[in-house]
């Protein structure tokens, strides 16, 4: 079992699309769309949200993500109607980015609080900084002035486990491998950075725009540091199963 997600949107198509996207990276997570009015029109439905909450709850809790203001109000009304249970939380997060980050974190078996945190920090200043790579020609495709070999990093602190790796799979660190890394690393007791961003954040990893040939500087601390770095090494050297 894992934390389930409910996507509340004014549009049935938008809610279904977010569920479809997140499901590509977290196939074992229960994701339920609650979009549109009961008659299919634009709006939100308390009945749809209530039903979605019931379907999404597999025992480990439910995180609710919404699009616009009245969707938040509908979700809050549903929670009030249920007596504001502790195992259902409403995330203050960007709908698409938050849903993807939350789904990947839930896939790794993280508890509800961690899944909520992942959703609410999906667009942090660190991720925004990485997204600025998009202003560098070719950076997002990995064909621009990204380093061709292992990225050089600062001297490691005592107790830090490090590795210098190079992406060999043709598409580099795109959505699927980013989700694989973030999901598995998220289940470990470790603080890990890959090229300066949080290795447990799928959005930050994707924002690196690291293509084939890009160097990865991996640095980890904590009880699972060695295991985490070896996981990254094994995935990268295997080309994430894409070669």
PDB file of C-alpha atoms in Angstrom:
ATOM      1  CA  UNK A   1       0.000   0.000   0.000  1.00  0.00           C
ATOM      2  CA  UNK A   2       0.968   3.648  -0.357  1.00  0.00           C
ATOM      3  CA  UNK A   3      -0.422   7.113   0.156  1.00  0.00           C
ATOM      4  CA  UNK A   4      -3.182   7.803  -2.355  1.00  0.00           C
ATOM      5  CA  UNK A   5      -3.681  11.041  -4.282  1.00  0.00           C
ATOM      6  CA  UNK A   6      -6.864  12.880  -5.217  1.00  0.00           C
ATOM      7  CA  UNK A   7      -6.700  15.497  -7.975  1.00  0.00           C
ATOM      8  CA  UNK A   8      -9.453  18.114  -7.714  1.00  0.00           C
ATOM      9  CA  UNK A   9      -9.913  20.386 -10.721  1.00  0.00           C
ATOM     10  CA  UNK A  10     -12.629  22.484 -12.323  1.00  0.00           C
ATOM     11  CA  UNK A  11     -12.032  20.471 -15.492  1.00  0.00           C
ATOM     12  CA  UNK A  12     -12.615  16.726 -15.732  1.00  0.00           C
ATOM     13  CA  UNK A  13     -10.091  16.534 -18.575  1.00  0.00           C
ATOM     14  CA  UNK A  14      -7.444  18.432 -16.621  1.00  0.00           C
ATOM     15  CA  UNK A  15      -7.840  16.217 -13.558  1.00  0.00           C
ATOM     16  CA  UNK A  16      -7.691  13.080 -15.695  1.00  0.00           C
ATOM     17  CA  UNK A  17      -4.617  14.380 -17.520  1.00  0.00           C
ATOM     18  CA  UNK A  18      -2.715  15.069 -14.293  1.00  0.00           C
ATOM     19  CA  UNK A  19      -3.584  11.579 -13.066  1.00  0.00           C
ATOM     20  CA  UNK A  20      -2.388  10.082 -16.359  1.00  0.00           C
ATOM     21  CA  UNK A  21       0.915  11.977 -16.198  1.00  0.00           C
ATOM     22  CA  UNK A  22       1.646  11.136 -12.568  1.00  0.00           C
ATOM     23  CA  UNK A  23       0.705   7.498 -13.098  1.00  0.00           C
ATOM     24  CA  UNK A  24       3.461   7.140 -15.696  1.00  0.00           C
ATOM     25  CA  UNK A  25       6.005   7.664 -12.924  1.00  0.00           C
ATOM     26  CA  UNK A  26       4.180   5.957 -10.057  1.00  0.00           C
ATOM     27  CA  UNK A  27       2.300   2.980 -11.398  1.00  0.00           C
ATOM     28  CA  UNK A  28       1.608   1.451  -7.983  1.00  0.00           C
ATOM     29  CA  UNK A  29       0.104   4.587  -6.432  1.00  0.00           C
ATOM     30  CA  UNK A  30      -3.669   5.043  -6.324  1.00  0.00           C
ATOM     31  CA  UNK A  31      -4.494   8.291  -8.121  1.00  0.00           C
ATOM     32  CA  UNK A  32      -8.100   9.427  -8.444  1.00  0.00           C
ATOM     33  CA  UNK A  33      -9.392  12.328 -10.531  1.00  0.00           C
ATOM     34  CA  UNK A  34     -12.227  14.456  -9.187  1.00  0.00           C
ATOM     35  CA  UNK A  35     -12.739  17.006 -11.939  1.00  0.00           C
ATOM     36  CA  UNK A  36     -15.707  18.971 -13.187  1.00  0.00           C
ATOM     37  CA  UNK A  37     -19.335  19.095 -12.170  1.00  0.00           C
ATOM     38  CA  UNK A  38     -21.621  16.080 -11.903  1.00  0.00           C
ATOM     39  CA  UNK A  39     -23.119  16.962 -15.313  1.00  0.00           C
ATOM     40  CA  UNK A  40     -19.679  17.163 -16.919  1.00  0.00           C
ATOM     41  CA  UNK A  41     -19.501  20.948 -16.929  1.00  0.00           C
ATOM     42  CA  UNK A  42     -16.730  23.178 -15.592  1.00  0.00           C
ATOM     43  CA  UNK A  43     -16.734  23.447 -11.816  1.00  0.00           C
ATOM     44  CA  UNK A  44     -16.215  21.265  -8.757  1.00  0.00           C
ATOM     45  CA  UNK A  45     -18.439  18.671  -7.155  1.00  0.00           C
ATOM     46  CA  UNK A  46     -18.507  17.837  -3.460  1.00  0.00           C
ATOM     47  CA  UNK A  47     -19.933  14.418  -4.289  1.00  0.00           C
ATOM     48  CA  UNK A  48     -17.092  13.661  -6.712  1.00  0.00           C
ATOM     49  CA  UNK A  49     -14.479  14.700  -4.174  1.00  0.00           C
ATOM     50  CA  UNK A  50     -16.075  12.609  -1.421  1.00  0.00           C
ATOM     51  CA  UNK A  51     -16.161   9.563  -3.677  1.00  0.00           C
ATOM     52  CA  UNK A  52     -12.565  10.131  -4.781  1.00  0.00           C
ATOM     53  CA  UNK A  53     -11.348  10.365  -1.188  1.00  0.00           C
ATOM     54  CA  UNK A  54     -12.934   7.024  -0.397  1.00  0.00           C
ATOM     55  CA  UNK A  55     -11.430   5.360  -3.468  1.00  0.00           C
ATOM     56  CA  UNK A  56      -7.950   6.765  -2.863  1.00  0.00           C
ATOM     57  CA  UNK A  57      -7.692   5.678   0.754  1.00  0.00           C
ATOM     58  CA  UNK A  58      -5.933   2.318   0.726  1.00  0.00           C
ATOM     59  CA  UNK A  59      -4.846   2.568   4.352  1.00  0.00           C
ATOM     60  CA  UNK A  60      -1.811   4.845   4.301  1.00  0.00           C
ATOM     61  CA  UNK A  61      -3.610   8.156   3.943  1.00  0.00           C
ATOM     62  CA  UNK A  62      -4.648  10.493   1.151  1.00  0.00           C
ATOM     63  CA  UNK A  63      -3.169  13.732  -0.162  1.00  0.00           C
ATOM     64  CA  UNK A  64      -5.475  16.117  -2.016  1.00  0.00           C
ATOM     65  CA  UNK A  65      -4.207  18.539  -4.671  1.00  0.00           C
ATOM     66  CA  UNK A  66      -6.342  21.254  -6.241  1.00  0.00           C
ATOM     67  CA  UNK A  67      -6.192  23.781  -9.053  1.00  0.00           C
ATOM     68  CA  UNK A  68      -8.101  27.020  -8.335  1.00  0.00           C
ATOM     69  CA  UNK A  69      -9.580  28.671  -5.255  1.00  0.00           C
ATOM     70  CA  UNK A  70     -13.062  27.185  -5.285  1.00  0.00           C
ATOM     71  CA  UNK A  71     -11.586  23.714  -5.732  1.00  0.00           C
ATOM     72  CA  UNK A  72      -9.766  24.295  -2.449  1.00  0.00           C
ATOM     73  CA  UNK A  73     -13.055  25.284  -0.834  1.00  0.00           C
ATOM     74  CA  UNK A  74     -14.765  22.148  -2.150  1.00  0.00           C
ATOM     75  CA  UNK A  75     -11.940  19.956  -0.850  1.00  0.00           C
ATOM     76  CA  UNK A  76     -12.049  21.693   2.531  1.00  0.00           C
ATOM     77  CA  UNK A  77     -15.823  21.152   2.688  1.00  0.00           C
ATOM     78  CA  UNK A  78     -15.322  17.452   2.001  1.00  0.00           C
ATOM     79  CA  UNK A  79     -12.758  17.192   4.783  1.00  0.00           C
ATOM     80  CA  UNK A  80     -15.068  19.040   7.180  1.00  0.00           C
ATOM     81  CA  UNK A  81     -17.902  16.703   6.281  1.00  0.00           C
ATOM     82  CA  UNK A  82     -15.619  13.764   7.148  1.00  0.00           C
ATOM     83  CA  UNK A  83     -14.614  15.337  10.449  1.00  0.00           C
ATOM     84  CA  UNK A  84     -11.170  16.487   9.248  1.00  0.00           C
ATOM     85  CA  UNK A  85      -9.517  13.052   9.543  1.00  0.00           C
ATOM     86  CA  UNK A  86      -5.795  13.038  10.280  1.00  0.00           C
ATOM     87  CA  UNK A  87      -5.089  10.619   7.443  1.00  0.00           C
ATOM     88  CA  UNK A  88      -6.306  13.042   4.746  1.00  0.00           C
ATOM     89  CA  UNK A  89      -4.389  16.240   4.020  1.00  0.00           C
ATOM     90  CA  UNK A  90      -4.833  19.121   1.606  1.00  0.00           C
ATOM     91  CA  UNK A  91      -1.612  20.199  -0.076  1.00  0.00           C
ATOM     92  CA  UNK A  92      -0.739  23.817  -0.799  1.00  0.00           C
ATOM     93  CA  UNK A  93       1.052  22.958  -4.019  1.00  0.00           C
ATOM     94  CA  UNK A  94       1.207  23.514  -7.751  1.00  0.00           C
ATOM     95  CA  UNK A  95      -1.185  20.996  -9.264  1.00  0.00           C
ATOM     96  CA  UNK A  96       0.928  19.320 -11.949  1.00  0.00           C
ATOM     97  CA  UNK A  97       4.384  19.586 -10.398  1.00  0.00           C
ATOM     98  CA  UNK A  98       3.058  18.802  -6.939  1.00  0.00           C
ATOM     99  CA  UNK A  99       1.138  15.759  -8.144  1.00  0.00           C
ATOM    100  CA  UNK A 100       4.157  14.316  -9.926  1.00  0.00           C
ATOM    101  CA  UNK A 101       6.469  14.907  -6.966  1.00  0.00           C
ATOM    102  CA  UNK A 102       3.927  13.496  -4.515  1.00  0.00           C
ATOM    103  CA  UNK A 103       3.245  10.418  -6.639  1.00  0.00           C
ATOM    104  CA  UNK A 104       6.925   9.590  -7.000  1.00  0.00           C
ATOM    105  CA  UNK A 105       7.443  10.012  -3.257  1.00  0.00           C
ATOM    106  CA  UNK A 106       4.419   7.848  -2.461  1.00  0.00           C
ATOM    107  CA  UNK A 107       5.708   5.205  -4.860  1.00  0.00           C
ATOM    108  CA  UNK A 108       8.807   4.925  -2.681  1.00  0.00           C
ATOM    109  CA  UNK A 109       6.652   4.086   0.345  1.00  0.00           C
ATOM    110  CA  UNK A 110       7.005   7.418   2.121  1.00  0.00           C
ATOM    111  CA  UNK A 111       4.471   8.410   4.813  1.00  0.00           C
ATOM    112  CA  UNK A 112       1.770  11.007   4.277  1.00  0.00           C
ATOM    113  CA  UNK A 113       3.762  13.886   5.799  1.00  0.00           C
ATOM    114  CA  UNK A 114       6.686  13.239   3.444  1.00  0.00           C
ATOM    115  CA  UNK A 115       4.395  12.977   0.430  1.00  0.00           C
ATOM    116  CA  UNK A 116       2.785  16.302   1.345  1.00  0.00           C
ATOM    117  CA  UNK A 117       6.206  17.888   1.802  1.00  0.00           C
ATOM    118  CA  UNK A 118       7.310  16.643  -1.621  1.00  0.00           C
ATOM    119  CA  UNK A 119       4.247  18.190  -3.241  1.00  0.00           C
ATOM    120  CA  UNK A 120       4.596  21.511  -1.471  1.00  0.00           C
ATOM    121  CA  UNK A 121       8.315  21.876  -2.216  1.00  0.00           C
ATOM    122  CA  UNK A 122       8.172  20.733  -5.850  1.00  0.00           C
ATOM    123  CA  UNK A 123       8.716  24.318  -6.967  1.00  0.00           C
ATOM    124  CA  UNK A 124      11.334  25.524  -4.517  1.00  0.00           C
ATOM    125  CA  UNK A 125      13.981  28.178  -5.198  1.00  0.00           C
ATOM    126  CA  UNK A 126      16.472  25.370  -5.826  1.00  0.00           C
ATOM    127  CA  UNK A 127      14.268  23.868  -8.512  1.00  0.00           C
ATOM    128  CA  UNK A 128      13.676  27.281 -10.053  1.00  0.00           C
ATOM    129  CA  UNK A 129      17.411  27.857 -10.236  1.00  0.00           C
ATOM    130  CA  UNK A 130      17.851  24.586 -12.056  1.00  0.00           C
ATOM    131  CA  UNK A 131      15.048  25.491 -14.448  1.00  0.00           C
ATOM    132  CA  UNK A 132      17.067  28.493 -15.534  1.00  0.00           C
ATOM    133  CA  UNK A 133      19.109  26.008 -17.555  1.00  0.00           C
ATOM    134  CA  UNK A 134      16.291  26.325 -20.060  1.00  0.00           C
ATOM    135  CA  UNK A 135      17.667  29.765 -20.990  1.00  0.00           C
ATOM    136  CA  UNK A 136      20.936  28.186 -22.126  1.00  0.00           C
ATOM    137  CA  UNK A 137      20.678  26.937 -25.724  1.00  0.00           C
ATOM    138  CA  UNK A 138      20.672  23.149 -25.805  1.00  0.00           C
ATOM    139  CA  UNK A 139      20.782  22.706 -22.034  1.00  0.00           C
ATOM    140  CA  UNK A 140      17.449  20.910 -21.744  1.00  0.00           C
ATOM    141  CA  UNK A 141      18.340  18.515 -24.531  1.00  0.00           C
ATOM    142  CA  UNK A 142      21.803  17.886 -23.098  1.00  0.00           C
ATOM    143  CA  UNK A 143      23.440  19.116 -26.317  1.00  0.00           C
ATOM    144  CA  UNK A 144      24.486  22.559 -25.128  1.00  0.00           C
ATOM    145  CA  UNK A 145      27.377  23.652 -22.933  1.00  0.00           C
ATOM    146  CA  UNK A 146      26.680  21.133 -20.182  1.00  0.00           C
ATOM    147  CA  UNK A 147      29.845  19.359 -18.977  1.00  0.00           C
ATOM    148  CA  UNK A 148      30.748  16.376 -21.116  1.00  0.00           C
ATOM    149  CA  UNK A 149      32.482  14.490 -18.355  1.00  0.00           C
ATOM    150  CA  UNK A 150      31.857  13.999 -14.640  1.00  0.00           C
ATOM    151  CA  UNK A 151      30.972  17.298 -13.010  1.00  0.00           C
ATOM    152  CA  UNK A 152      33.534  18.650 -10.623  1.00  0.00           C
ATOM    153  CA  UNK A 153      32.233  19.427  -7.148  1.00  0.00           C
ATOM    154  CA  UNK A 154      33.617  20.996  -3.988  1.00  0.00           C
ATOM    155  CA  UNK A 155      35.726  18.989  -1.584  1.00  0.00           C
ATOM    156  CA  UNK A 156      33.550  16.540   0.342  1.00  0.00           C
ATOM    157  CA  UNK A 157      32.956  16.983   4.049  1.00  0.00           C
ATOM    158  CA  UNK A 158      34.068  14.170   6.377  1.00  0.00           C
ATOM    159  CA  UNK A 159      31.513  11.363   6.337  1.00  0.00           C
ATOM    160  CA  UNK A 160      30.253  12.318   2.892  1.00  0.00           C
ATOM    161  CA  UNK A 161      30.020   9.639   0.218  1.00  0.00           C
ATOM    162  CA  UNK A 162      30.628  10.926  -3.293  1.00  0.00           C
ATOM    163  CA  UNK A 163      30.762   9.701  -6.859  1.00  0.00           C
ATOM    164  CA  UNK A 164      31.505  11.184 -10.270  1.00  0.00           C
ATOM    165  CA  UNK A 165      29.378   9.596 -12.981  1.00  0.00           C
ATOM    166  CA  UNK A 166      28.484  10.160 -16.622  1.00  0.00           C
ATOM    167  CA  UNK A 167      25.072   9.612 -18.190  1.00  0.00           C
ATOM    168  CA  UNK A 168      25.258   7.077 -21.013  1.00  0.00           C
ATOM    169  CA  UNK A 169      21.627   6.525 -21.932  1.00  0.00           C
ATOM    170  CA  UNK A 170      20.548   8.389 -25.099  1.00  0.00           C
ATOM    171  CA  UNK A 171      17.891  10.583 -23.445  1.00  0.00           C
ATOM    172  CA  UNK A 172      19.775  11.281 -20.234  1.00  0.00           C
ATOM    173  CA  UNK A 173      18.005  12.163 -17.007  1.00  0.00           C
ATOM    174  CA  UNK A 174      14.516  12.589 -18.452  1.00  0.00           C
ATOM    175  CA  UNK A 175      11.230  12.002 -16.614  1.00  0.00           C
ATOM    176  CA  UNK A 176      11.324   8.228 -16.175  1.00  0.00           C
ATOM    177  CA  UNK A 177      14.872   7.835 -14.807  1.00  0.00           C
ATOM    178  CA  UNK A 178      14.410  10.952 -12.666  1.00  0.00           C
ATOM    179  CA  UNK A 179      11.300   9.372 -11.179  1.00  0.00           C
ATOM    180  CA  UNK A 180      13.129   6.083 -10.595  1.00  0.00           C
ATOM    181  CA  UNK A 181      15.967   7.798  -8.737  1.00  0.00           C
ATOM    182  CA  UNK A 182      13.771  10.140  -6.702  1.00  0.00           C
ATOM    183  CA  UNK A 183      11.394   7.360  -5.753  1.00  0.00           C
ATOM    184  CA  UNK A 184      14.024   4.893  -4.571  1.00  0.00           C
ATOM    185  CA  UNK A 185      16.205   7.525  -2.895  1.00  0.00           C
ATOM    186  CA  UNK A 186      13.165   8.967  -1.166  1.00  0.00           C
ATOM    187  CA  UNK A 187      12.704   5.728   0.742  1.00  0.00           C
ATOM    188  CA  UNK A 188      16.214   5.965   2.200  1.00  0.00           C
ATOM    189  CA  UNK A 189      17.521   7.773   5.287  1.00  0.00           C
ATOM    190  CA  UNK A 190      19.882  10.012   3.369  1.00  0.00           C
ATOM    191  CA  UNK A 191      20.516  13.556   2.227  1.00  0.00           C
ATOM    192  CA  UNK A 192      21.745  13.365  -1.333  1.00  0.00           C
ATOM    193  CA  UNK A 193      22.542  15.919  -3.994  1.00  0.00           C
ATOM    194  CA  UNK A 194      23.093  15.347  -7.681  1.00  0.00           C
ATOM    195  CA  UNK A 195      24.754  18.277  -9.438  1.00  0.00           C
ATOM    196  CA  UNK A 196      23.758  20.474  -6.533  1.00  0.00           C
ATOM    197  CA  UNK A 197      20.039  19.655  -6.392  1.00  0.00           C
ATOM    198  CA  UNK A 198      18.019  17.369  -4.148  1.00  0.00           C
ATOM    199  CA  UNK A 199      18.329  13.827  -5.481  1.00  0.00           C
ATOM    200  CA  UNK A 200      15.021  12.907  -3.834  1.00  0.00           C
ATOM    201  CA  UNK A 201      13.092  15.509  -5.862  1.00  0.00           C
ATOM    202  CA  UNK A 202      11.916  14.357  -9.279  1.00  0.00           C
ATOM    203  CA  UNK A 203      11.210  17.941 -10.350  1.00  0.00           C
ATOM    204  CA  UNK A 204      14.721  19.143  -9.467  1.00  0.00           C
ATOM    205  CA  UNK A 205      16.334  16.199 -11.242  1.00  0.00           C
ATOM    206  CA  UNK A 206      14.273  16.788 -14.373  1.00  0.00           C
ATOM    207  CA  UNK A 207      15.040  20.501 -14.245  1.00  0.00           C
ATOM    208  CA  UNK A 208      18.776  19.752 -14.554  1.00  0.00           C
ATOM    209  CA  UNK A 209      18.174  18.961 -18.205  1.00  0.00           C
ATOM    210  CA  UNK A 210      21.059  16.482 -18.057  1.00  0.00           C
ATOM    211  CA  UNK A 211      21.471  14.738 -21.404  1.00  0.00           C
ATOM    212  CA  UNK A 212      23.689  11.931 -22.634  1.00  0.00           C
ATOM    213  CA  UNK A 213      27.318  12.594 -21.785  1.00  0.00           C
ATOM    214  CA  UNK A 214      26.530  14.936 -18.921  1.00  0.00           C
ATOM    215  CA  UNK A 215      28.592  14.473 -15.776  1.00  0.00           C
ATOM    216  CA  UNK A 216      26.876  13.902 -12.463  1.00  0.00           C
ATOM    217  CA  UNK A 217      28.483  14.869  -9.158  1.00  0.00           C
ATOM    218  CA  UNK A 218      26.781  12.828  -6.441  1.00  0.00           C
ATOM    219  CA  UNK A 219      27.182  13.646  -2.755  1.00  0.00           C
ATOM    220  CA  UNK A 220      25.382  11.972   0.140  1.00  0.00           C
ATOM    221  CA  UNK A 221      25.348  11.957   3.927  1.00  0.00           C
ATOM    222  CA  UNK A 222      23.385   9.969   6.474  1.00  0.00           C
ATOM    223  CA  UNK A 223      22.916   6.325   7.486  1.00  0.00           C
ATOM    224  CA  UNK A 224      22.046   5.212   3.951  1.00  0.00           C
ATOM    225  CA  UNK A 225      24.598   7.392   2.157  1.00  0.00           C
ATOM    226  CA  UNK A 226      26.721   4.549   0.788  1.00  0.00           C
ATOM    227  CA  UNK A 227      23.706   2.571  -0.359  1.00  0.00           C
ATOM    228  CA  UNK A 228      22.172   5.644  -1.986  1.00  0.00           C
ATOM    229  CA  UNK A 229      25.288   6.525  -3.964  1.00  0.00           C
ATOM    230  CA  UNK A 230      25.693   2.922  -5.096  1.00  0.00           C
ATOM    231  CA  UNK A 231      22.066   2.940  -6.236  1.00  0.00           C
ATOM    232  CA  UNK A 232      22.670   6.029  -8.366  1.00  0.00           C
ATOM    233  CA  UNK A 233      25.865   4.507  -9.731  1.00  0.00           C
ATOM    234  CA  UNK A 234      24.173   1.244 -10.690  1.00  0.00           C
ATOM    235  CA  UNK A 235      21.270   3.004 -12.414  1.00  0.00           C
ATOM    236  CA  UNK A 236      23.513   5.394 -14.329  1.00  0.00           C
ATOM    237  CA  UNK A 237      26.024   2.713 -15.390  1.00  0.00           C
ATOM    238  CA  UNK A 238      23.151   0.502 -16.559  1.00  0.00           C
ATOM    239  CA  UNK A 239      21.780   3.361 -18.619  1.00  0.00           C
ATOM    240  CA  UNK A 240      18.543   3.168 -16.647  1.00  0.00           C
ATOM    241  CA  UNK A 241      17.709   0.047 -18.664  1.00  0.00           C
ATOM    242  CA  UNK A 242      17.478   2.091 -21.867  1.00  0.00           C
ATOM    243  CA  UNK A 243      20.529   0.765 -23.708  1.00  0.00           C
TER     244      UNK A 243
END
